[in-house]
PDB file of C-alpha atoms in Angstrom:
ATOM      1  CA  LEU O   1     116.489  36.728   8.244  1.00  0.00           C
ATOM      2  CA  ILE O   2     115.152  38.162   4.983  1.00  0.00           C
ATOM      3  CA  ASP O   3     115.905  34.956   3.144  1.00  0.00           C
ATOM      4  CA  LYS O   4     114.408  32.634   5.773  1.00  0.00           C
ATOM      5  CA  ARG O   5     110.769  31.599   5.701  1.00  0.00           C
ATOM      6  CA  ILE O   6     109.994  32.865   9.231  1.00  0.00           C
ATOM      7  CA  ARG O   7     106.325  32.555  10.088  1.00  0.00           C
ATOM      8  CA  TYR O   8     106.355  33.456  13.830  1.00  0.00           C
ATOM      9  CA  LEU O   9     108.673  36.149  15.147  1.00  0.00           C
ATOM     10  CA  ASN O  10     108.623  36.560  18.952  1.00  0.00           C
ATOM     11  CA  LEU O  11     110.552  39.676  20.086  1.00  0.00           C
ATOM     12  CA  SER O  12     108.798  40.135  23.398  1.00  0.00           C
ATOM     13  CA  GLU O  13     110.613  41.227  26.537  1.00  0.00           C
ATOM     14  CA  ASN O  14     113.672  42.534  24.746  1.00  0.00           C
ATOM     15  CA  PHE O  15     113.745  46.208  25.858  1.00  0.00           C
ATOM     16  CA  ILE O  16     113.738  47.286  22.242  1.00  0.00           C
ATOM     17  CA  THR O  17     114.523  50.967  21.710  1.00  0.00           C
ATOM     18  CA  ILE O  18     113.254  53.109  18.834  1.00  0.00           C
ATOM     19  CA  ASN O  19     116.524  52.425  16.993  1.00  0.00           C
ATOM     20  CA  GLY O  20     115.892  48.705  17.444  1.00  0.00           C
ATOM     21  CA  VAL O  21     112.357  49.168  16.086  1.00  0.00           C
ATOM     22  CA  ASN O  22     113.765  50.835  12.970  1.00  0.00           C
ATOM     23  CA  THR O  23     116.085  47.902  12.329  1.00  0.00           C
ATOM     24  CA  ILE O  24     113.199  45.496  12.721  1.00  0.00           C
ATOM     25  CA  CYS O  25     111.133  47.571  10.286  1.00  0.00           C
ATOM     26  CA  ASP O  26     113.788  47.365   7.618  1.00  0.00           C
ATOM     27  CA  PHE O  27     113.522  43.554   7.865  1.00  0.00           C
ATOM     28  CA  LEU O  28     109.685  43.628   7.884  1.00  0.00           C
ATOM     29  CA  ARG O  29     109.498  45.730   4.698  1.00  0.00           C
ATOM     30  CA  HIS O  30     111.319  42.950   2.759  1.00  0.00           C
ATOM     31  CA  ASN O  31     109.815  39.904   4.459  1.00  0.00           C
ATOM     32  CA  ARG O  32     106.982  38.053   2.751  1.00  0.00           C
ATOM     33  CA  THR O  33     106.415  35.141   5.152  1.00  0.00           C
ATOM     34  CA  ILE O  34     105.796  36.393   8.722  1.00  0.00           C
ATOM     35  CA  GLN O  35     102.325  35.659   9.920  1.00  0.00           C
ATOM     36  CA  ARG O  36     102.587  36.413  13.635  1.00  0.00           C
ATOM     37  CA  LEU O  37     104.644  39.155  15.252  1.00  0.00           C
ATOM     38  CA  ASN O  38     104.887  39.503  19.025  1.00  0.00           C
ATOM     39  CA  LEU O  39     106.474  42.737  20.312  1.00  0.00           C
ATOM     40  CA  SER O  40     104.824  42.686  23.744  1.00  0.00           C
ATOM     41  CA  ARG O  41     106.468  43.708  26.991  1.00  0.00           C
ATOM     42  CA  ASN O  42     109.189  45.825  25.379  1.00  0.00           C
ATOM     43  CA  ALA O  43     108.915  48.357  28.168  1.00  0.00           C
ATOM     44  CA  GLN O  44     111.707  50.604  26.997  1.00  0.00           C
ATOM     45  CA  VAL O  45     110.384  54.152  27.217  1.00  0.00           C
ATOM     46  CA  GLN O  46     111.492  54.949  23.689  1.00  0.00           C
ATOM     47  CA  PHE O  47     109.267  52.375  22.067  1.00  0.00           C
ATOM     48  CA  LYS O  48     105.902  54.024  22.735  1.00  0.00           C
ATOM     49  CA  ALA O  49     103.432  55.038  20.021  1.00  0.00           C
ATOM     50  CA  GLU O  50     106.185  55.988  17.579  1.00  0.00           C
ATOM     51  CA  GLY O  51     107.441  52.391  17.550  1.00  0.00           C
ATOM     52  CA  VAL O  52     103.944  51.114  16.780  1.00  0.00           C
ATOM     53  CA  LYS O  53     103.616  53.640  13.985  1.00  0.00           C
ATOM     54  CA  ASN O  54     106.839  52.512  12.378  1.00  0.00           C
ATOM     55  CA  VAL O  55     105.996  48.789  12.673  1.00  0.00           C
ATOM     56  CA  VAL O  56     102.493  49.049  11.180  1.00  0.00           C
ATOM     57  CA  GLU O  57     103.756  51.281   8.356  1.00  0.00           C
ATOM     58  CA  ALA O  58     106.370  48.658   7.542  1.00  0.00           C
ATOM     59  CA  LEU O  59     103.631  45.973   7.489  1.00  0.00           C
ATOM     60  CA  MET O  60     100.980  48.077   5.745  1.00  0.00           C
ATOM     61  CA  ALA O  61     101.289  46.248   2.412  1.00  0.00           C
ATOM     62  CA  SER O  62     102.060  42.803   3.926  1.00  0.00           C
ATOM     63  CA  GLU O  63      99.926  39.991   2.533  1.00  0.00           C
ATOM     64  CA  SER O  64     101.141  37.458   5.090  1.00  0.00           C
ATOM     65  CA  ILE O  65     100.781  39.131   8.532  1.00  0.00           C
ATOM     66  CA  ASP O  66      97.702  37.917  10.407  1.00  0.00           C
ATOM     67  CA  SER O  67      98.557  38.574  14.097  1.00  0.00           C
ATOM     68  CA  LEU O  68     100.147  41.515  15.924  1.00  0.00           C
ATOM     69  CA  ASP O  69     100.755  41.707  19.652  1.00  0.00           C
ATOM     70  CA  PHE O  70     101.841  45.007  21.258  1.00  0.00           C
ATOM     71  CA  SER O  71     100.663  44.175  24.801  1.00  0.00           C
ATOM     72  CA  TYR O  72     101.924  45.434  28.174  1.00  0.00           C
ATOM     73  CA  MET O  73     103.585  48.661  27.078  1.00  0.00           C
ATOM     74  CA  ASN O  74     102.759  52.370  27.368  1.00  0.00           C
ATOM     75  CA  LEU O  75     101.422  53.071  23.882  1.00  0.00           C
ATOM     76  CA  THR O  76      99.102  55.986  24.575  1.00  0.00           C
ATOM     77  CA  GLY O  77      98.470  57.722  21.230  1.00  0.00           C
ATOM     78  CA  CYS O  78      98.916  54.632  19.063  1.00  0.00           C
ATOM     79  CA  GLY O  79      95.246  54.495  18.073  1.00  0.00           C
ATOM     80  CA  GLU O  80      95.630  56.487  14.871  1.00  0.00           C
ATOM     81  CA  SER O  81      98.373  54.160  13.609  1.00  0.00           C
ATOM     82  CA  ILE O  82      96.448  51.030  14.531  1.00  0.00           C
ATOM     83  CA  GLY O  83      93.285  52.470  12.933  1.00  0.00           C
ATOM     84  CA  ASN O  84      95.096  53.238   9.667  1.00  0.00           C
ATOM     85  CA  PHE O  85      96.500  49.710   9.675  1.00  0.00           C
ATOM     86  CA  ILE O  86      93.045  48.164  10.201  1.00  0.00           C
ATOM     87  CA  THR O  87      91.729  50.258   7.309  1.00  0.00           C
ATOM     88  CA  THR O  88      94.560  49.501   4.888  1.00  0.00           C
ATOM     89  CA  ASN O  89      96.006  46.066   5.513  1.00  0.00           C
ATOM     90  CA  LYS O  90      93.968  43.129   4.090  1.00  0.00           C
ATOM     91  CA  SER O  91      95.522  40.179   5.831  1.00  0.00           C
ATOM     92  CA  ILE O  92      95.515  41.068   9.541  1.00  0.00           C
ATOM     93  CA  GLN O  93      93.161  38.916  11.597  1.00  0.00           C
ATOM     94  CA  SER O  94      94.202  39.430  15.223  1.00  0.00           C
ATOM     95  CA  ILE O  95      95.394  42.523  17.096  1.00  0.00           C
ATOM     96  CA  ILE O  96      96.317  42.270  20.773  1.00  0.00           C
ATOM     97  CA  LEU O  97      96.472  45.571  22.651  1.00  0.00           C
ATOM     98  CA  ARG O  98      96.276  44.345  26.236  1.00  0.00           C
ATOM     99  CA  ALA O  99      97.313  46.864  28.939  1.00  0.00           C
ATOM    100  CA  VAL O 100      98.794  49.462  26.599  1.00  0.00           C
ATOM    101  CA  GLN O 101      97.160  52.530  28.203  1.00  0.00           C
ATOM    102  CA  LEU O 102      94.794  53.398  25.396  1.00  0.00           C
ATOM    103  CA  ASN O 103      92.886  56.643  25.954  1.00  0.00           C
ATOM    104  CA  ALA O 104      89.474  57.729  24.627  1.00  0.00           C
ATOM    105  CA  ILE O 105      90.924  59.121  21.426  1.00  0.00           C
ATOM    106  CA  ASP O 106      92.739  55.848  20.806  1.00  0.00           C
ATOM    107  CA  PHE O 107      89.518  53.915  21.251  1.00  0.00           C
ATOM    108  CA  LYS O 108      87.790  56.175  18.691  1.00  0.00           C
ATOM    109  CA  ASN O 109      90.670  55.834  16.155  1.00  0.00           C
ATOM    110  CA  ILE O 110      90.688  52.063  16.485  1.00  0.00           C
ATOM    111  CA  PHE O 111      86.993  51.220  16.620  1.00  0.00           C
ATOM    112  CA  VAL O 112      85.567  53.617  14.073  1.00  0.00           C
ATOM    113  CA  PRO O 113      87.459  51.944  11.156  1.00  0.00           C
ATOM    114  CA  LEU O 114      86.666  48.530  12.700  1.00  0.00           C
ATOM    115  CA  LYS O 115      82.979  49.114  11.888  1.00  0.00           C
ATOM    116  CA  THR O 116      83.606  48.469   8.204  1.00  0.00           C
ATOM    117  CA  ASN O 117      86.633  46.154   8.397  1.00  0.00           C
ATOM    118  CA  LYS O 118      86.134  42.794   6.620  1.00  0.00           C
ATOM    119  CA  ASN O 119      89.128  40.701   7.706  1.00  0.00           C
ATOM    120  CA  LEU O 120      89.832  41.227  11.444  1.00  0.00           C
ATOM    121  CA  LYS O 121      88.618  38.223  13.459  1.00  0.00           C
ATOM    122  CA  GLU O 122      90.002  39.032  16.936  1.00  0.00           C
ATOM    123  CA  ILE O 123      90.773  42.132  18.980  1.00  0.00           C
ATOM    124  CA  ASP O 124      91.947  42.277  22.633  1.00  0.00           C
ATOM    125  CA  ILE O 125      91.640  45.649  24.393  1.00  0.00           C
ATOM    126  CA  SER O 126      91.722  44.305  27.920  1.00  0.00           C
ATOM    127  CA  SER O 127      93.126  46.216  30.916  1.00  0.00           C
ATOM    128  CA  ASN O 128      92.893  49.642  29.343  1.00  0.00           C
ATOM    129  CA  ASP O 129      91.301  52.673  31.026  1.00  0.00           C
ATOM    130  CA  MET O 130      88.175  53.388  29.007  1.00  0.00           C
ATOM    131  CA  GLY O 131      88.365  57.132  29.799  1.00  0.00           C
ATOM    132  CA  GLY O 132      84.555  57.275  30.164  1.00  0.00           C
ATOM    133  CA  ASP O 133      81.454  55.838  28.535  1.00  0.00           C
ATOM    134  CA  LYS O 134      82.274  57.405  25.168  1.00  0.00           C
ATOM    135  CA  SER O 135      84.937  54.788  24.604  1.00  0.00           C
ATOM    136  CA  LEU O 136      82.434  52.056  25.407  1.00  0.00           C
ATOM    137  CA  GLN O 137      80.089  53.606  22.832  1.00  0.00           C
ATOM    138  CA  TYR O 138      82.809  53.415  20.139  1.00  0.00           C
ATOM    139  CA  ILE O 139      83.160  49.678  20.936  1.00  0.00           C
ATOM    140  CA  ALA O 140      79.383  49.197  20.856  1.00  0.00           C
ATOM    141  CA  ASP O 141      79.036  50.946  17.479  1.00  0.00           C
ATOM    142  CA  ALA O 142      81.727  48.707  15.980  1.00  0.00           C
ATOM    143  CA  ILE O 143      80.028  45.594  17.357  1.00  0.00           C
ATOM    144  CA  ASN O 144      76.789  46.808  15.845  1.00  0.00           C
ATOM    145  CA  GLU O 145      78.164  47.194  12.341  1.00  0.00           C
ATOM    146  CA  ASN O 146      81.119  44.777  12.004  1.00  0.00           C
ATOM    147  CA  LYS O 147      80.219  41.511  10.252  1.00  0.00           C
ATOM    148  CA  THR O 148      83.437  39.473  10.576  1.00  0.00           C
ATOM    149  CA  LEU O 149      84.779  39.883  14.122  1.00  0.00           C
ATOM    150  CA  CYS O 150      84.575  36.569  16.075  1.00  0.00           C
ATOM    151  CA  ILE O 151      86.635  37.128  19.283  1.00  0.00           C
ATOM    152  CA  LEU O 152      86.359  40.200  21.518  1.00  0.00           C
ATOM    153  CA  LYS O 153      88.381  40.338  24.747  1.00  0.00           C
ATOM    154  CA  MET O 154      87.400  43.113  27.180  1.00  0.00           C
ATOM    155  CA  ASP O 155      88.812  42.079  30.557  1.00  0.00           C
ATOM    156  CA  GLN O 156      89.062  44.801  33.128  1.00  0.00           C
ATOM    157  CA  ILE O 157      87.694  47.728  31.140  1.00  0.00           C
ATOM    158  CA  ASN O 158      85.334  49.055  33.826  1.00  0.00           C
ATOM    159  CA  ILE O 159      82.014  47.782  32.576  1.00  0.00           C
ATOM    160  CA  SER O 160      79.780  48.701  35.483  1.00  0.00           C
ATOM    161  CA  ASN O 161      76.203  48.655  36.742  1.00  0.00           C
ATOM    162  CA  ASP O 162      75.844  52.197  35.333  1.00  0.00           C
ATOM    163  CA  ASN O 163      77.099  51.617  31.719  1.00  0.00           C
ATOM    164  CA  TYR O 164      76.631  47.950  30.826  1.00  0.00           C
ATOM    165  CA  GLU O 165      73.543  48.600  28.670  1.00  0.00           C
ATOM    166  CA  ILE O 166      75.705  50.417  26.118  1.00  0.00           C
ATOM    167  CA  ILE O 167      77.689  47.305  25.341  1.00  0.00           C
ATOM    168  CA  PHE O 168      74.990  44.684  26.065  1.00  0.00           C
ATOM    169  CA  LYS O 169      72.588  46.110  23.459  1.00  0.00           C
ATOM    170  CA  ALA O 170      75.264  45.873  20.785  1.00  0.00           C
ATOM    171  CA  ILE O 171      76.185  42.258  21.784  1.00  0.00           C
ATOM    172  CA  GLU O 172      72.520  41.277  21.401  1.00  0.00           C
ATOM    173  CA  LYS O 173      72.459  42.497  17.830  1.00  0.00           C
ATOM    174  CA  ASN O 174      75.788  41.043  16.712  1.00  0.00           C
ATOM    175  CA  LYS O 175      75.623  37.596  15.041  1.00  0.00           C
ATOM    176  CA  THR O 176      79.303  36.877  14.400  1.00  0.00           C
ATOM    177  CA  ILE O 177      81.127  37.352  17.742  1.00  0.00           C
ATOM    178  CA  ASN O 178      80.861  34.008  19.518  1.00  0.00           C
ATOM    179  CA  HIS O 179      83.826  34.312  21.916  1.00  0.00           C
ATOM    180  CA  TYR O 180      83.869  36.910  24.675  1.00  0.00           C
ATOM    181  CA  SER O 181      86.256  37.445  27.534  1.00  0.00           C
ATOM    182  CA  VAL O 182      84.937  39.841  30.241  1.00  0.00           C
ATOM    183  CA  ASN O 183      87.079  38.965  33.284  1.00  0.00           C
ATOM    184  CA  PHE O 184      87.677  41.351  36.188  1.00  0.00           C
ATOM    185  CA  ASN O 185      84.913  43.811  35.440  1.00  0.00           C
ATOM    186  CA  SER O 186      84.135  43.925  39.140  1.00  0.00           C
ATOM    187  CA  LYS O 187      81.941  47.010  39.052  1.00  0.00           C
ATOM    188  CA  ILE O 188      79.060  45.099  37.406  1.00  0.00           C
ATOM    189  CA  ASN O 189      76.916  42.737  39.485  1.00  0.00           C
ATOM    190  CA  PRO O 190      77.731  39.162  38.480  1.00  0.00           C
ATOM    191  CA  LYS O 191      74.008  38.396  38.379  1.00  0.00           C
ATOM    192  CA  ILE O 192      73.480  41.028  35.679  1.00  0.00           C
ATOM    193  CA  MET O 193      76.404  39.648  33.618  1.00  0.00           C
ATOM    194  CA  LEU O 194      75.307  35.992  33.811  1.00  0.00           C
ATOM    195  CA  ASN O 195      71.583  36.699  33.274  1.00  0.00           C
ATOM    196  CA  PHE O 196      72.503  38.555  30.105  1.00  0.00           C
ATOM    197  CA  PHE O 197      74.941  36.039  28.576  1.00  0.00           C
ATOM    198  CA  ILE O 198      72.767  33.015  29.327  1.00  0.00           C
ATOM    199  CA  LYS O 199      70.305  34.379  26.755  1.00  0.00           C
ATOM    200  CA  GLN O 200      72.869  35.026  24.028  1.00  0.00           C
ATOM    201  CA  LYS O 201      72.643  31.812  21.993  1.00  0.00           C
ATOM    202  CA  GLN O 202      75.191  33.042  19.441  1.00  0.00           C
ATOM    203  CA  VAL O 203      77.881  33.115  22.209  1.00  0.00           C
ATOM    204  CA  LYS O 204      79.661  29.745  22.405  1.00  0.00           C
ATOM    205  CA  TYR O 205      82.665  30.693  24.534  1.00  0.00           C
ATOM    206  CA  LEU O 206      82.664  32.942  27.587  1.00  0.00           C
ATOM    207  CA  GLU O 207      85.438  33.749  30.027  1.00  0.00           C
ATOM    208  CA  TYR O 208      84.196  35.426  33.165  1.00  0.00           C
ATOM    209  CA  GLU O 209      85.962  35.752  36.473  1.00  0.00           C
ATOM    210  CA  PRO O 210      84.347  38.686  38.405  1.00  0.00           C
ATOM    211  CA  PHE O 211      87.194  39.606  40.711  1.00  0.00           C
ATOM    212  CA  ASP O 212      90.902  40.125  40.196  1.00  0.00           C
ATOM    213  CA  LYS O 213      92.617  38.959  43.364  1.00  0.00           C
ATOM    214  CA  ASP O 214      95.755  40.890  42.418  1.00  0.00           C
ATOM    215  CA  ASN O 215      93.759  44.105  42.616  1.00  0.00           C
ATOM    216  CA  PRO O 216      93.568  45.498  46.187  1.00  0.00           C
ATOM    217  CA  GLU O 217      90.027  46.805  45.529  1.00  0.00           C
ATOM    218  CA  ASP O 218      88.839  43.320  44.567  1.00  0.00           C
ATOM    219  CA  ARG O 219      90.789  41.284  47.093  1.00  0.00           C
ATOM    220  CA  LYS O 220      88.088  41.451  49.785  1.00  0.00           C
ATOM    221  CA  LYS O 221      85.168  40.828  47.426  1.00  0.00           C
ATOM    222  CA  GLN O 222      83.553  37.434  47.273  1.00  0.00           C
ATOM    223  CA  LEU O 223      80.605  35.888  45.471  1.00  0.00           C
ATOM    224  CA  THR O 224      77.462  35.498  47.529  1.00  0.00           C
ATOM    225  CA  LEU O 225      75.939  32.073  47.939  1.00  0.00           C
ATOM    226  CA  GLU O 226      73.151  33.080  45.439  1.00  0.00           C
ATOM    227  CA  GLU O 227      75.787  34.166  42.894  1.00  0.00           C
ATOM    228  CA  LYS O 228      77.772  30.939  43.282  1.00  0.00           C
ATOM    229  CA  LYS O 229      74.582  28.967  42.630  1.00  0.00           C
ATOM    230  CA  LEU O 230      73.961  31.102  39.547  1.00  0.00           C
ATOM    231  CA  PHE O 231      77.407  30.295  38.178  1.00  0.00           C
ATOM    232  CA  GLU O 232      76.676  26.603  38.505  1.00  0.00           C
ATOM    233  CA  LYS O 233      73.205  27.022  37.004  1.00  0.00           C
ATOM    234  CA  PHE O 234      74.663  28.907  34.043  1.00  0.00           C
ATOM    235  CA  LYS O 235      76.923  26.035  33.190  1.00  0.00           C
ATOM    236  CA  THR O 236      74.030  23.551  33.456  1.00  0.00           C
ATOM    237  CA  ASP O 237      71.621  25.670  31.408  1.00  0.00           C
ATOM    238  CA  ARG O 238      74.149  26.385  28.599  1.00  0.00           C
ATOM    239  CA  PRO O 239      75.819  23.030  27.844  1.00  0.00           C
ATOM    240  CA  ASP O 240      76.443  24.307  24.304  1.00  0.00           C
ATOM    241  CA  MET O 241      78.754  27.026  25.674  1.00  0.00           C
ATOM    242  CA  GLU O 242      82.314  26.607  26.906  1.00  0.00           C
ATOM    243  CA  PHE O 243      82.117  28.654  30.102  1.00  0.00           C
ATOM    244  CA  ILE O 244      85.450  29.441  31.784  1.00  0.00           C
ATOM    245  CA  TYR O 245      85.442  30.677  35.366  1.00  0.00           C
ATOM    246  CA  LYS O 246      87.258  29.905  38.620  1.00  0.00           C
TER     247      LYS O 246
END
């Protein structure tokens, strides 16, 4: 593998153990061509945060890696390693951390260095328990100061009627993020969400499905007739935006 010009390495769903991670890392340290690495859904208990730490350390000096996907694993405690990688590596453009059980400390360790990062274009922190409004504030502070991020995916992170102003004020100020995904944040009134985003002219792509039908709490919820009309009006009033909803 070291001698081949591999650009995309997909090792998802392989039940990789920590020993397997170390073997992969030996390869990554010598590789100079991999651009995308997918390690998602390796649910082996041994992988955890230690596996992430080993992978990002192996890639720390890489000049080719631009996308990392660690989604759908229990990686609580990985924030420090990811934050160090964001600070040090100069080629990474996309980090996917969907449903990896980040805690409040992880959010701090990831989003504080993101404030001054100049190369990351996309981050996905969907389906993680925010652990309180403090985590949302870390995200907001990064949105306020970062000048290069273009895509932010925040599906199912418990944005609610009580805390939405924290993140909305930051989105208003940011001029580079033009793609947002905010699906399944069912604790915020859809009217509040749509009335906010219709005014954000810098946003050109929005994914917003209010309710997750796989979630028992959301299963009985439905849009009111007024809200359904608002969704249709949104699409009419913002023809410049690609608006994705069901």
